[in-house]
Short mmCIF file of C-alpha atoms (C1' of nucleotides) in Angstrom, two decimals:
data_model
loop_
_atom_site.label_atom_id
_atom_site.label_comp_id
_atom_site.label_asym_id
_atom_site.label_seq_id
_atom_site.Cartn_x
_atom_site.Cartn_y
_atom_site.Cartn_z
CA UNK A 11 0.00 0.00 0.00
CA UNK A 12 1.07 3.34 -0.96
CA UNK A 13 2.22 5.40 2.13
CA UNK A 14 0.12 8.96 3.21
CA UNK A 15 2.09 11.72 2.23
CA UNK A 16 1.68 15.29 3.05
CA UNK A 17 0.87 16.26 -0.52
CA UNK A 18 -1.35 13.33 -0.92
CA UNK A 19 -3.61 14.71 1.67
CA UNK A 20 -3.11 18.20 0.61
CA UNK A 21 -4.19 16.90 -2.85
CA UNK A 22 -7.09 15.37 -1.42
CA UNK A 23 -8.28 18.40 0.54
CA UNK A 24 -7.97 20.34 -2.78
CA UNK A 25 -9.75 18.38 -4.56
CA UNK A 26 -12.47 18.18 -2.01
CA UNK A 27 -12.52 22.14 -1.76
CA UNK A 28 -12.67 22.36 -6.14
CA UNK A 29 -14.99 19.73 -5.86
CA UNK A 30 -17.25 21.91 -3.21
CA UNK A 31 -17.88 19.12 -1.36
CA UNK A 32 -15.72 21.39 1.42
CA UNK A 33 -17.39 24.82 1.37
CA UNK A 34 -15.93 28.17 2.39
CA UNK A 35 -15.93 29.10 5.78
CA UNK A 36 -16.07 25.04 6.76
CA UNK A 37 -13.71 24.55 9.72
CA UNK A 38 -10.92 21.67 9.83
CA UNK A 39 -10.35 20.40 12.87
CA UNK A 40 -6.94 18.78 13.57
CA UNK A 41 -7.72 15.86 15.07
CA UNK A 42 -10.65 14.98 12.40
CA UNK A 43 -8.64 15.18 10.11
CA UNK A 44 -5.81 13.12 11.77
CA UNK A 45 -8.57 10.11 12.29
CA UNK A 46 -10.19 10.35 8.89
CA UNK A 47 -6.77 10.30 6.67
CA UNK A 48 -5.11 7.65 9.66
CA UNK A 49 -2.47 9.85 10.24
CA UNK A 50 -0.84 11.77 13.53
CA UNK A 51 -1.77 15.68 14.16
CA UNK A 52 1.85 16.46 13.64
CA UNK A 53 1.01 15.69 9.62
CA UNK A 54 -2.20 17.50 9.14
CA UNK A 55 -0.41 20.44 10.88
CA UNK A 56 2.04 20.38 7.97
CA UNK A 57 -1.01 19.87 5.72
CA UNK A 58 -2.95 22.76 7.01
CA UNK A 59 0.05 25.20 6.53
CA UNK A 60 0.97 24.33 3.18
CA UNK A 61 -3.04 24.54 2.46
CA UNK A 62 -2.71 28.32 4.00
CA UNK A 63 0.31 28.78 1.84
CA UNK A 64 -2.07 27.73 -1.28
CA UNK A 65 -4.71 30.45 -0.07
CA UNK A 66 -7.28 27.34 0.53
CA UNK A 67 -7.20 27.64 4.16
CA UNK A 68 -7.16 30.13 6.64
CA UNK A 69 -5.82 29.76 9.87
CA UNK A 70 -6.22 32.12 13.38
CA UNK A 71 -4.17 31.61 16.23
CA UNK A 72 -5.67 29.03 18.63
CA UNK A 73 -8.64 29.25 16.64
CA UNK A 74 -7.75 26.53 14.37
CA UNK A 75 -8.53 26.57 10.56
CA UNK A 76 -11.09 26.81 8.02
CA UNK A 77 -12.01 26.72 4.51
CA UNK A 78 -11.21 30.21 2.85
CA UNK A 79 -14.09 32.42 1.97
CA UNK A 80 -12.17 34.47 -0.92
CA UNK A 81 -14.04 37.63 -1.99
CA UNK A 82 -14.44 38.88 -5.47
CA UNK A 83 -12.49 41.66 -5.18
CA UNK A 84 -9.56 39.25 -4.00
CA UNK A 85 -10.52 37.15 -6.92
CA UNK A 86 -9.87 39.90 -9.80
CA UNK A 87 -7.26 40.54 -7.83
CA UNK A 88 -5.88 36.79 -8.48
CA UNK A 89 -7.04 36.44 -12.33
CA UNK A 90 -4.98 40.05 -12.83
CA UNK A 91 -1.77 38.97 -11.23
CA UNK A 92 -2.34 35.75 -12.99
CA UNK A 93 -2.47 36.80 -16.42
CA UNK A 94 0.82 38.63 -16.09
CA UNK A 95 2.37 35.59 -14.44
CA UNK A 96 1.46 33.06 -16.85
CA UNK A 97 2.29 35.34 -20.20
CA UNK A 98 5.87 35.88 -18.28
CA UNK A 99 5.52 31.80 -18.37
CA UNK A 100 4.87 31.52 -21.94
CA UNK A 101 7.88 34.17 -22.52
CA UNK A 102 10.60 31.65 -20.54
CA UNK A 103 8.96 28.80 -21.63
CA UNK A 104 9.86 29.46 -25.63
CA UNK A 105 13.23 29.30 -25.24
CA UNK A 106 13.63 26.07 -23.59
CA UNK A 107 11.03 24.00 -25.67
CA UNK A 108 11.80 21.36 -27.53
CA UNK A 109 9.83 18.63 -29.83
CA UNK A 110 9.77 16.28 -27.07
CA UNK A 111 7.70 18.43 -24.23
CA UNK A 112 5.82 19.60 -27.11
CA UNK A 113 4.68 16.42 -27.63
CA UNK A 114 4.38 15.92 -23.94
CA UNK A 115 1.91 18.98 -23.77
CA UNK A 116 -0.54 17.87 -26.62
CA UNK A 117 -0.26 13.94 -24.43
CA UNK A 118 -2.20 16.01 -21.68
CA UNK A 119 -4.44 17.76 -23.85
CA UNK A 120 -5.79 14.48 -25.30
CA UNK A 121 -5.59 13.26 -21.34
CA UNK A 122 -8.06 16.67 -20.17
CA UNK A 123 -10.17 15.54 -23.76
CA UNK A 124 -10.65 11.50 -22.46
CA UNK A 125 -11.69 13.15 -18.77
CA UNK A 126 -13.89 15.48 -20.20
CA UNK A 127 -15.64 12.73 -22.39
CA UNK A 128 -15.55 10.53 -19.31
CA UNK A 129 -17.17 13.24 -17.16
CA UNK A 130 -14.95 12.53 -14.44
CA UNK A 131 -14.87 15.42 -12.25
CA UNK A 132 -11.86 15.02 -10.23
CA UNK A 133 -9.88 14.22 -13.16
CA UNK A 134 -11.17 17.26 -15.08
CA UNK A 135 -9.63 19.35 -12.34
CA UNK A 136 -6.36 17.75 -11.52
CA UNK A 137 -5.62 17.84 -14.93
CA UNK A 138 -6.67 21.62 -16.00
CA UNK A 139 -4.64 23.05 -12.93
CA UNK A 140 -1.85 20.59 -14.33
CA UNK A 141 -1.59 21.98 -17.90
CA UNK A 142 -0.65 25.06 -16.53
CA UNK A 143 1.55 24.04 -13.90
CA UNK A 144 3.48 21.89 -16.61
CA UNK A 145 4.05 25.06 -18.64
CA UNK A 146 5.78 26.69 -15.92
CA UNK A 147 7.50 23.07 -14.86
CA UNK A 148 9.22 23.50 -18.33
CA UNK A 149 9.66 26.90 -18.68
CA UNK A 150 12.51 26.30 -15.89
CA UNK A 151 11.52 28.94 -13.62
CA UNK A 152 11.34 27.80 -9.91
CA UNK A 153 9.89 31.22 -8.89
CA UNK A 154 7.36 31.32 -11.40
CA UNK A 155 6.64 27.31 -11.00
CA UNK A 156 5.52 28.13 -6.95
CA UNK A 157 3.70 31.32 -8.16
CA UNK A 158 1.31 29.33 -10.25
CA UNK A 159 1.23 26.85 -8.01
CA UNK A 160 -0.33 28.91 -5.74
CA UNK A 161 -2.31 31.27 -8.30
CA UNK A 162 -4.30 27.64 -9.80
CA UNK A 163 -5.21 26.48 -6.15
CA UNK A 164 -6.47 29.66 -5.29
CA UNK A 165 -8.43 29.78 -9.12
CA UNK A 166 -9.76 26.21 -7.87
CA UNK A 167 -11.03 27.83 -4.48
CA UNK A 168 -12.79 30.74 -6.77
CA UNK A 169 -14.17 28.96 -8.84
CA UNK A 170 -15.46 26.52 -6.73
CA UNK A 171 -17.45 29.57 -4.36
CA UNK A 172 -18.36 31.66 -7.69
CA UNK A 173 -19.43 29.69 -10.57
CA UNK A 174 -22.93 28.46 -10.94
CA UNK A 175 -22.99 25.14 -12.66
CA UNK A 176 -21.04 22.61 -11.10
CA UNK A 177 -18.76 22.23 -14.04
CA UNK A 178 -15.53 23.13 -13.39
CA UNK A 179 -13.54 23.25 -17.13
CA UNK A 180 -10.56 24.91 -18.31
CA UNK A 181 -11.08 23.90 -21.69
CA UNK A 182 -9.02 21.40 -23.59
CA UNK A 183 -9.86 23.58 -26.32
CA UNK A 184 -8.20 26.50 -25.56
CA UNK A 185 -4.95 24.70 -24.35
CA UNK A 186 -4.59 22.96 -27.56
CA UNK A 187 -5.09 26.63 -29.66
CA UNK A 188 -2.13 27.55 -27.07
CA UNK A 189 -0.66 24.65 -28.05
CA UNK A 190 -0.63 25.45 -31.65
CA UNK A 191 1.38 28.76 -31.08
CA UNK A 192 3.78 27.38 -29.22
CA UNK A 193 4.65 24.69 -31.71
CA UNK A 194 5.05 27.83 -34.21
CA UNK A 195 7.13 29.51 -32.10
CA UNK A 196 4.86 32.70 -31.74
CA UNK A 197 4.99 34.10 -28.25
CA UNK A 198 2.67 37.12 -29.18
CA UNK A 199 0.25 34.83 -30.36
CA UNK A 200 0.43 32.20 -27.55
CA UNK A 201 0.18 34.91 -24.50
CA UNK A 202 -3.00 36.68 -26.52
CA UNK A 203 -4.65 33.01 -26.92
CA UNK A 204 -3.46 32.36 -22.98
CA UNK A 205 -4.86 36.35 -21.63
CA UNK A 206 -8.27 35.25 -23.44
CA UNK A 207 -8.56 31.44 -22.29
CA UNK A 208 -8.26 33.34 -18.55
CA UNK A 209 -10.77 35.66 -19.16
CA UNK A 210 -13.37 33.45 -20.88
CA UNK A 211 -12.90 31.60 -16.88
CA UNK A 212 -13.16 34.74 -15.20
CA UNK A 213 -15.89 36.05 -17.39
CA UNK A 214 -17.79 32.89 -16.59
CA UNK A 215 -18.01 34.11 -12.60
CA UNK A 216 -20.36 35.83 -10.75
CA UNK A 217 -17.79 38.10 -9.39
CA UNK A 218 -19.88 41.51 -10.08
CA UNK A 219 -23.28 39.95 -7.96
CA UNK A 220 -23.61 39.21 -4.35
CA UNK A 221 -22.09 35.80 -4.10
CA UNK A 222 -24.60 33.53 -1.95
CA UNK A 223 -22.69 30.39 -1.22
CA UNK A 224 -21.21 28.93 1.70
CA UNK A 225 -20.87 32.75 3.50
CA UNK A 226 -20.57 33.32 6.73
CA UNK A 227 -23.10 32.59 9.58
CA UNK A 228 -23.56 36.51 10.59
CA UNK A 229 -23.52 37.44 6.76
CA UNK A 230 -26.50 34.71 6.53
CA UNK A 231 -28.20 35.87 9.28
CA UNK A 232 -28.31 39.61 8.42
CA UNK B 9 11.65 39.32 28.55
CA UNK B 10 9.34 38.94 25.04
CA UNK B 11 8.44 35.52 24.08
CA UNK B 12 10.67 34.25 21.64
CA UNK B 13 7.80 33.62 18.65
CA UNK B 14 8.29 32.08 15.60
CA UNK B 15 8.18 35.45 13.61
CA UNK B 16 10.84 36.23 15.37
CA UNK B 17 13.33 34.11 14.84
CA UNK B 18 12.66 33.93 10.97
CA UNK B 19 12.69 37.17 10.95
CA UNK B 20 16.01 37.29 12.31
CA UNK B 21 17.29 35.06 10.01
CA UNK B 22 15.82 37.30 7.32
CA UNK B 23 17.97 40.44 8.46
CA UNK B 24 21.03 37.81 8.94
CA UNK B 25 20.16 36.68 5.27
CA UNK B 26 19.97 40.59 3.75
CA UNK B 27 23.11 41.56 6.14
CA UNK B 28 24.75 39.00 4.36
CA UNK B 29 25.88 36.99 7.35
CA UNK B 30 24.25 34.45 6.25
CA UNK B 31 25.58 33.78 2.78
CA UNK B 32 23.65 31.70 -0.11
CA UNK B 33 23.92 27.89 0.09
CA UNK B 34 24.94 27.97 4.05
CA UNK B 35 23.37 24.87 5.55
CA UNK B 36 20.89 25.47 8.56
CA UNK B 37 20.99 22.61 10.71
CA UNK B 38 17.67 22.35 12.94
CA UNK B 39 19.14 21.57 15.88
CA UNK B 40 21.91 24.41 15.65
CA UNK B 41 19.12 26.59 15.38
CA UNK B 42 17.63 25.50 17.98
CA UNK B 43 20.42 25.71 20.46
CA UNK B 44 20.82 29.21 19.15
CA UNK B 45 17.89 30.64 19.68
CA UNK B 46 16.99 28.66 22.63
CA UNK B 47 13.81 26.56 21.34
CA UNK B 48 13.19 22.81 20.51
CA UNK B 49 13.06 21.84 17.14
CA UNK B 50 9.15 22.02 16.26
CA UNK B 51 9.36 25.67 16.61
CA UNK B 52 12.73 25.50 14.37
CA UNK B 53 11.01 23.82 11.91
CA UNK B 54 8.18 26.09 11.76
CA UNK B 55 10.08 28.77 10.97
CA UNK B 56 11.95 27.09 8.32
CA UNK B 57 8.58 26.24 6.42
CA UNK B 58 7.90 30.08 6.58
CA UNK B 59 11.21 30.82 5.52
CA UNK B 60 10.57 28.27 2.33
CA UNK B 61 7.55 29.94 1.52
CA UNK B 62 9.31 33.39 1.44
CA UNK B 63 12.11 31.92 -1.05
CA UNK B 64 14.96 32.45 1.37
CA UNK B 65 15.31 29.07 2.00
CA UNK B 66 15.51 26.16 0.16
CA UNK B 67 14.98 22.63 1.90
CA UNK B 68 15.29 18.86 0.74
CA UNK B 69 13.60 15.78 2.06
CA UNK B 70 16.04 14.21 4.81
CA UNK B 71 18.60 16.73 3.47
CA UNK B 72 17.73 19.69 5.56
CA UNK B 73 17.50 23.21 4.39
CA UNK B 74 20.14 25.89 3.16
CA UNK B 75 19.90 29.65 2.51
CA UNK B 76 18.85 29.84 -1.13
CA UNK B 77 20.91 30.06 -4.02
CA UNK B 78 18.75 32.32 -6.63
CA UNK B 79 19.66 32.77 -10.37
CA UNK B 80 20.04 35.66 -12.25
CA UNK B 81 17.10 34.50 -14.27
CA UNK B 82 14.95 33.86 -11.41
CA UNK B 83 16.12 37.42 -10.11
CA UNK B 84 15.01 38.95 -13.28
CA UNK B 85 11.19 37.04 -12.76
CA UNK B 86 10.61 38.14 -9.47
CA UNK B 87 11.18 41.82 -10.07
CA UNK B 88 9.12 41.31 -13.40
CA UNK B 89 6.93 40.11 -11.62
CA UNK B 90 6.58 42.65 -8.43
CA UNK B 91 6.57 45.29 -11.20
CA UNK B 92 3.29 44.46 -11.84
CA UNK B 93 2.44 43.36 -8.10
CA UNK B 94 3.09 46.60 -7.31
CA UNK B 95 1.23 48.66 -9.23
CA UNK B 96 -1.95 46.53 -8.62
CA UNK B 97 -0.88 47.51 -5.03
CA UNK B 98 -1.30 51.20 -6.20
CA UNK B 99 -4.49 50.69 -7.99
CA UNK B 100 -6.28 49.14 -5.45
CA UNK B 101 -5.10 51.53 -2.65
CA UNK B 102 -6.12 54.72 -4.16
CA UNK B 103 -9.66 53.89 -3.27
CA UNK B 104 -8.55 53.18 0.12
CA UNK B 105 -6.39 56.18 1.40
CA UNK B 106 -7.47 59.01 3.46
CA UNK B 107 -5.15 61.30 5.31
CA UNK B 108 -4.64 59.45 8.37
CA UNK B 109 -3.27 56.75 6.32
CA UNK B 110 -1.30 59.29 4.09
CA UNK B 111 0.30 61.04 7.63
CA UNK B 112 1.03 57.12 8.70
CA UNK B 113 3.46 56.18 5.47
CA UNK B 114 4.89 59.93 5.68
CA UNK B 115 6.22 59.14 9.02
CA UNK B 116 7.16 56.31 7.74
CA UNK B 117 9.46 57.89 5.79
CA UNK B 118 10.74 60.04 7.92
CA UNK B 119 11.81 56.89 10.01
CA UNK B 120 13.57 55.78 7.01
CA UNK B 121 15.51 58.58 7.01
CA UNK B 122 16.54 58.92 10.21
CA UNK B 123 18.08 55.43 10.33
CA UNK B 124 20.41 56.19 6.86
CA UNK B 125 20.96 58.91 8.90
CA UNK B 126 22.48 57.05 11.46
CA UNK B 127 23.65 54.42 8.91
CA UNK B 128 21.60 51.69 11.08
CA UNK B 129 21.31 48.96 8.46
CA UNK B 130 19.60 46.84 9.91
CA UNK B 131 16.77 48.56 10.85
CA UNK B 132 16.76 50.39 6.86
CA UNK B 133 16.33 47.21 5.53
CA UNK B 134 13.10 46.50 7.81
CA UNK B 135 11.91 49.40 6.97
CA UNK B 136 12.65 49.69 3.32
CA UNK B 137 10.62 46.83 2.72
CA UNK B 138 8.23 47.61 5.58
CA UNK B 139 7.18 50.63 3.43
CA UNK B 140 6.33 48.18 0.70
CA UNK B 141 4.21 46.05 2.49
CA UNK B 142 2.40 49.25 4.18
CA UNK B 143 1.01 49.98 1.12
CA UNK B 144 -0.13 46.40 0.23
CA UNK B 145 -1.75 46.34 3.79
CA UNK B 146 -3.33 49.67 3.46
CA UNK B 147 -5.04 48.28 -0.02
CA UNK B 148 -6.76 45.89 2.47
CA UNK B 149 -5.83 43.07 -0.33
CA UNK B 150 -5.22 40.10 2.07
CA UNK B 151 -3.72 38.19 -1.73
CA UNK B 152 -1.40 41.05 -3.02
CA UNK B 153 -0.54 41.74 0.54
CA UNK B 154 0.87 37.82 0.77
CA UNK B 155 2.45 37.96 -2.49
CA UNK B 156 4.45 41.10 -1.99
CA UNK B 157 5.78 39.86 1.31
CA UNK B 158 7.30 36.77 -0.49
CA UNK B 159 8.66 39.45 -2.83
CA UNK B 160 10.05 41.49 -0.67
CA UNK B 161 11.85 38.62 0.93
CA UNK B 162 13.00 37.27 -1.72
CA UNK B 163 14.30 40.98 -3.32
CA UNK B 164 16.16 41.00 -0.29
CA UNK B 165 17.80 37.64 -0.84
CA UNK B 166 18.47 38.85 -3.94
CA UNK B 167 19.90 42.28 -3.43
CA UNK B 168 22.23 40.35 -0.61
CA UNK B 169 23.52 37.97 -3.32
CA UNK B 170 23.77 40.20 -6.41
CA UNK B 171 24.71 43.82 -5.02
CA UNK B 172 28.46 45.45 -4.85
CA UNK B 173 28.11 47.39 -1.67
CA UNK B 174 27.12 46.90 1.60
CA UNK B 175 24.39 49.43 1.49
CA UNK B 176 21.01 48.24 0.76
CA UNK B 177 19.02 51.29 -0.07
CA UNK B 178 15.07 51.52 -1.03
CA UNK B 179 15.35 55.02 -1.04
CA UNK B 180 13.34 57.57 1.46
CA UNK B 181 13.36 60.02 -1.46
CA UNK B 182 11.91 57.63 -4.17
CA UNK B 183 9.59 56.54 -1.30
CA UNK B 184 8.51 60.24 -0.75
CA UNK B 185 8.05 61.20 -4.07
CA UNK B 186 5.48 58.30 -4.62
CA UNK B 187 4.03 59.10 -1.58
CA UNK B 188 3.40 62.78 -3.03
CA UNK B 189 2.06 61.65 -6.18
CA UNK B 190 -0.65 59.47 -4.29
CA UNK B 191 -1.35 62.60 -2.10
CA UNK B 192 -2.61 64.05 -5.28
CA UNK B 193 -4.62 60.86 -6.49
CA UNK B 194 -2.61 60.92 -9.85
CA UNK B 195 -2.70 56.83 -10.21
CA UNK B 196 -0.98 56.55 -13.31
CA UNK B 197 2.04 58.99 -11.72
CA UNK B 198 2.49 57.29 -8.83
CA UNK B 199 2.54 54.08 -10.64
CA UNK B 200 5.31 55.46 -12.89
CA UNK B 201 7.41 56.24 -9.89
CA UNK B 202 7.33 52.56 -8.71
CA UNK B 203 7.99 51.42 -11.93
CA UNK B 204 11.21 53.71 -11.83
CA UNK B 205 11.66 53.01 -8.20
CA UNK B 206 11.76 49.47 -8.78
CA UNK B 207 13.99 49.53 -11.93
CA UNK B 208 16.74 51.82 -10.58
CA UNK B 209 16.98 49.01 -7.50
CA UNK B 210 17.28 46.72 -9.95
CA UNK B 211 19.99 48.29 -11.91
CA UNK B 212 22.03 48.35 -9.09
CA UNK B 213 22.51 44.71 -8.93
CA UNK B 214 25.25 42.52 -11.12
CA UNK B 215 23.73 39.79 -11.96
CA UNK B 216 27.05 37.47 -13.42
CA UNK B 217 28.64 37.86 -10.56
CA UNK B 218 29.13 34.87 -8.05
CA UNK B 219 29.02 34.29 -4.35
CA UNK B 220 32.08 32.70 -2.02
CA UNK B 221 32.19 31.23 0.97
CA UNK B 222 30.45 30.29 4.41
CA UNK B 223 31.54 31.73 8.26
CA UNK B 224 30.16 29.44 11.27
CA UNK B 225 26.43 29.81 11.81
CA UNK B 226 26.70 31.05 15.25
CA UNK B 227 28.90 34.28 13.88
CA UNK B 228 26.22 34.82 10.71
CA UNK B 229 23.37 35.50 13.48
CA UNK B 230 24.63 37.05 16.52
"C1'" DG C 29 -35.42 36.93 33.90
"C1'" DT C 30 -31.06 38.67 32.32
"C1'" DC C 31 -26.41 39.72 32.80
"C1'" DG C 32 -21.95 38.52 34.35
"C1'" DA C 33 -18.45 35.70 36.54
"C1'" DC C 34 -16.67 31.13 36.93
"C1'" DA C 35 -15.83 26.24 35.96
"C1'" DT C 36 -15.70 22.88 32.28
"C1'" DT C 37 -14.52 21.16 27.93
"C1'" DA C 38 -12.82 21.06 23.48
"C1'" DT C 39 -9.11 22.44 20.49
"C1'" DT C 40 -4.83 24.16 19.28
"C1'" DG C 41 0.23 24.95 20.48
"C1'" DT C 42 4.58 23.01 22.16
"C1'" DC C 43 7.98 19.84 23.73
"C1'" DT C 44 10.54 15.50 24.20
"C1'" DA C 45 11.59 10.97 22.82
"C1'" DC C 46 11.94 7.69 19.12
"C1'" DA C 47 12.35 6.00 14.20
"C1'" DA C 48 14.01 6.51 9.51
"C1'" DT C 49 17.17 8.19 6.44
"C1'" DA C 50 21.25 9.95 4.36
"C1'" DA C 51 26.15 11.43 4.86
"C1'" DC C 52 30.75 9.91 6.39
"C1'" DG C 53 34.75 7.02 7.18
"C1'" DG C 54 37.01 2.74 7.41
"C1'" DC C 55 37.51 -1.63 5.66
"C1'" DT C 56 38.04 -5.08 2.31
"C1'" DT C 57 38.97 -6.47 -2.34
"C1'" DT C 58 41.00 -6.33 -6.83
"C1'" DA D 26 46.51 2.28 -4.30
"C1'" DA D 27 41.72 3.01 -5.85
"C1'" DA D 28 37.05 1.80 -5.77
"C1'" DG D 29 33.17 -0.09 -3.84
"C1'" DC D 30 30.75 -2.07 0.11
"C1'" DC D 31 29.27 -1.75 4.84
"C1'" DG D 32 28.82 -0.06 9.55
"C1'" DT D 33 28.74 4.14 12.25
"C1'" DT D 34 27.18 8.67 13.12
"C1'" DA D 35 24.84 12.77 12.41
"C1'" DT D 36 20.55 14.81 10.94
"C1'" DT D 37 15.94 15.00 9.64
"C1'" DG D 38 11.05 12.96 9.96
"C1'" DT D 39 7.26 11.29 12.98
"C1'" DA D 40 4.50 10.35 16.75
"C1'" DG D 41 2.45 10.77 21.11
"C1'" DA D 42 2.07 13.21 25.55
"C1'" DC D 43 1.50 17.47 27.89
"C1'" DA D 44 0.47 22.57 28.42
"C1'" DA D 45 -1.93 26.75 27.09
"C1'" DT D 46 -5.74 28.93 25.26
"C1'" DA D 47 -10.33 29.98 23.75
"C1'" DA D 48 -15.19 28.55 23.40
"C1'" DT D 49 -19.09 26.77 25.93
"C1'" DG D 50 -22.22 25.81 29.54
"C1'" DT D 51 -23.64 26.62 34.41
"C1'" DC D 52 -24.49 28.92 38.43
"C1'" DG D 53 -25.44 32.91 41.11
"C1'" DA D 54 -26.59 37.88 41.87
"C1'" DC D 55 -29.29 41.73 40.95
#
DNA sequence: GTCGACATTATTGTCTACAATAACGGCTTT
DNA sequence: AAAGCCGTTATTGTAGACAATAATGTCGAC
């Protein structure tokens, strides 16, 4: 049997959180947690702070932690720093791609395509966060690598407490038009086709409305 | 006697880091630190995830954790990156600033300068980047808030590794003038002046030249 | 009956001891 | 003598026990 690791569980939290089966505002308690994933406190402790890290969680002091509740002002916040961060992707990534990543790429196109026909939720996510990540994995940039690391949990999180349908897709489509540029070497092209793939996600939010999911109990009550 | 927190110490070993007593690639045993700073090794470790998560330390599994070794390229990102950061910062605060907040980052200043008066480096570099991160917190944008800290961290690492001189200067006057173009609501000026601000730090630095050798821990952080 | 102080309980924060793992040095072998 | 294997040692990873803190419920006074 495979052995719990900390990222396992993070992954699973993540998942559950993109999934919305974890809402906003939900609290995590250490010790649940330790008994549901059969592991000790000390673990889920690590857990919980690289969660925070990711902007899932949020954690007080001796209040323990809970589900973020992101607003949409943080959230245009997140899509704007994000489109600058993943064009400065596409700009490090040209120089260091070759035939065989390209070929890599379109692999997990056709991967997000078979989970998409499938329907299979979970895959649908892992997958669309990891087109993006694997961009920046072979760009080369460490910096930029933990940047988007952070900027597709936290677009998980969003869309999970501001889209309607339960659909969550970052559209195989769009990756594989990305794709294309890249394979023809125009960066231009490739960061316009990536700055409008991001806003046909944001522009699919309710981020101008009041959001009514998963608030808080004093926001519900008043 | 204060409580020796967590913040603390890694905040110590941030000024050690930008003082350049502790020098890229040094190794940072646990239980040195420990013994150092006269805590057990769960608080030690605590600190070093935060110090991960800032960039200013790099760690392996069962390998421990070093003072990070940044690239020129990487160096390059991250202000490329806070260029824009920054100027969201600005964006978002306008809307947020009235003159109690404006007479708060003018005095500010003015502590700024008194400690280049007195040549007090350590305390400039706390507050050069302090200023920074005023801003972000004044925005009340909990996301660009978290981001710029990690930047300013890790501009720090960087100016320690790539600079000439001893001297690490945000300047008070580049600060000030910013802070008068904000006093006027002129956006777009202001935003100019960090751009400039931000470049003309960065044009200090070399960034082919190469880093030497490691003193004793206990020296780097007394 | 309501407000406030106090005791109780649940939850997080911290420390110490133990286990696992990787670096180091000496030994054997060719 | 050099290279590779193996045992020792140093260092990190993990777990469980204990302490501190905040939330909750209860009792008493006005």
């Amino acid at each position: 049997m495979a052995p719990i690791t900390v990222e396992h569980i993070a992954e699973r939290i993540w998942l559950s959180i993109a999934e919305r089966r974890l809402r906003p505002g939900m609290r995590l308690k250490e010790a649940e947690l330790a008994e549901i994933f059969g592991v000790s406190r000390a673990r889920i402790r690590q857990v919980l702070t690289a969660l925070e890290r990711d902007g899932l969680v949020k954690t007080e002091a001796n209040k323990g932690a809970i589900v973020a509740e992101p607003s949409a002002e943080e959230a245009r916040d997140i899509f704007h720093i994000r489109r600058e961060v993943e064009q400065r992707v596409l700009a490090r990534l040209i120089g260091h791609l070759d035939a065989e990543k390209l070929l890599d790429l379109f692999a997990h196109v056709a991967k997000e395509r078979a989970a998409n026909a499938t329907n299979d939720q979970r895959e649908i996510i892992k997958l669309s966060g990891g087109f993006h990540l694997m961009l920046a994995e072979m760009a080369g940039a460490d910096f930029l690598w933990g940047l988007m690391r952070d900027l597709v949990s936290r677009t998980s999180l969003i869309t999970a407490a501001f889209r309607d349908s339960d659909k969550y897709n970052c559209g195989p489509d769009e990756h594989e038009e990305l794709l294309m540029h890249l394979k023809n070497g125009d960066l231009q092209k490739a960061q316009h086709a990536m700055v409008h793939h991001l806003e046909h996600v944001e522009n699919e939010l309710k981020l101008s409305g009041n959001l009514d999911l998963a608030r808080s109990l004093k926001d519900a009550l008043l």
